[in-house]
Amino acid sequence: MHQVVDPDLMGIPPLMNLNYQSPLRLRLDRAALLSNYRWLGERCGQAACGAAIKANGYGLGAREVMAHLAGAGCRDFFVATWAEALDVQDGLGEAVGLSVLHGVRPEDMRIALASPARPVLNSAEQIARWKEAGGGPCDVMIDTGMNRLGLSLSDLDFSLLDGLEIDTLMSHLVAAEEEHYLNDVQLMLFGDIARRVTAKRYSLANSAGICRGEKFLFDLARPGLALYGGIAHPECEGNIRPVATPQAEILQRRTVRGGESVGYGATFVADRTMETATINLGYADGYARILSGAGTALKDEARLPVIGRVSMDLVTIDVTERPDLKEGDWVDIDYDLSFTALLTGLSQYELLTGLGQRFDRYWV
Ligand SMILES: *Cc1c(COP(=O)(O)O)cnc(C)c1O
């Protein structure tokens, strides 16, 4: 056995080289993304509106999201890790900031010191590490109730922050999407900290936090979900537009007779002769298996129910009412985020970030 490798092809992703077109696409609506950004920006008033683009821009593609939003005036971006920073940082324009929410581990320091991105320092250890390296501008996260990442308020030693060049001091809301007593507690605690710690800017609100009103805004907001079409708060309803639509190609059309079953486990049995289409989408692409017998594909005005189990790479839909659909045609997948979240029990965040690597992501 030996493999033949054309040296000209090395280093270039093979699929790109072959100009491969996936039978699975994610249609991304730039106008909707920008409209969501403008709506959030208006709600931000005097405060700046940044963008969380972690997890590959919530599955949509961090580089493209960053380019579109930077074009619309967004100047502050947030990723989780240094790998994510490396992925987007060469696209950073003049006066555009990038913050790495998870801060710096020892393993990150070499990359962090060479990067234009700022770490969000979360612990005494990270602060010491950054100071010792003479790291320059940074952000600092204060934990006002999440008990997740950030300096704890209870044992916060303010002298720890001496000598840091803090760009943005931030905290993160626990339950901004609901009426929860912690919203006001966190607001009060963060307001108090903001008076005592010198930073260029202060930032508390995520998408839902922006909808909670002006006092949550401080200098800079950090929306993610609502930018990408998520209904982060009831106020988003009717104002936030969907951005991502999965689209799958029909691989085969067939006639199923009454009494025959469809898919694994024979969970669907036809009660009459019907027409089905098998489409190129499955749970490995993030289309949750719990949508078996519950999801819907769309073609023009027609709603085409998912029948039988969702497989790893395939889904079967009922196309009886669309005799014109054939192999090679495309259908949209109903992926309304709040409805699909209700249907699946998954969060809107999981629905977006779960969309896998096999989609051709394209912007219109
Ligand atoms: C993910 C994240 C955000 C964005 O939150 P959304 O709910 O998606 O708007 C903001 N700030 C921090 C610290 C985050 O981790």
CSV table of C-alpha atoms in Angstrom, one decimal, residues 97 127 130 172 179 212 335 351 353:
chain,number,residue,atom,x,y,z
A,97,GLY,CA,-10.2,45.5,19.4
A,127,ILE,CA,-3.0,38.8,36.5
A,130,TRP,CA,0.4,39.1,32.6
A,172,HIS,CA,-21.4,38.9,33.0
A,179,GLU,CA,-37.0,38.7,35.5
A,212,ARG,CA,-33.0,45.3,30.1
A,335,TYR,CA,-34.8,26.3,11.9
A,351,LEU,CA,-28.9,25.0,17.9
A,353,THR,CA,-23.2,26.4,17.6
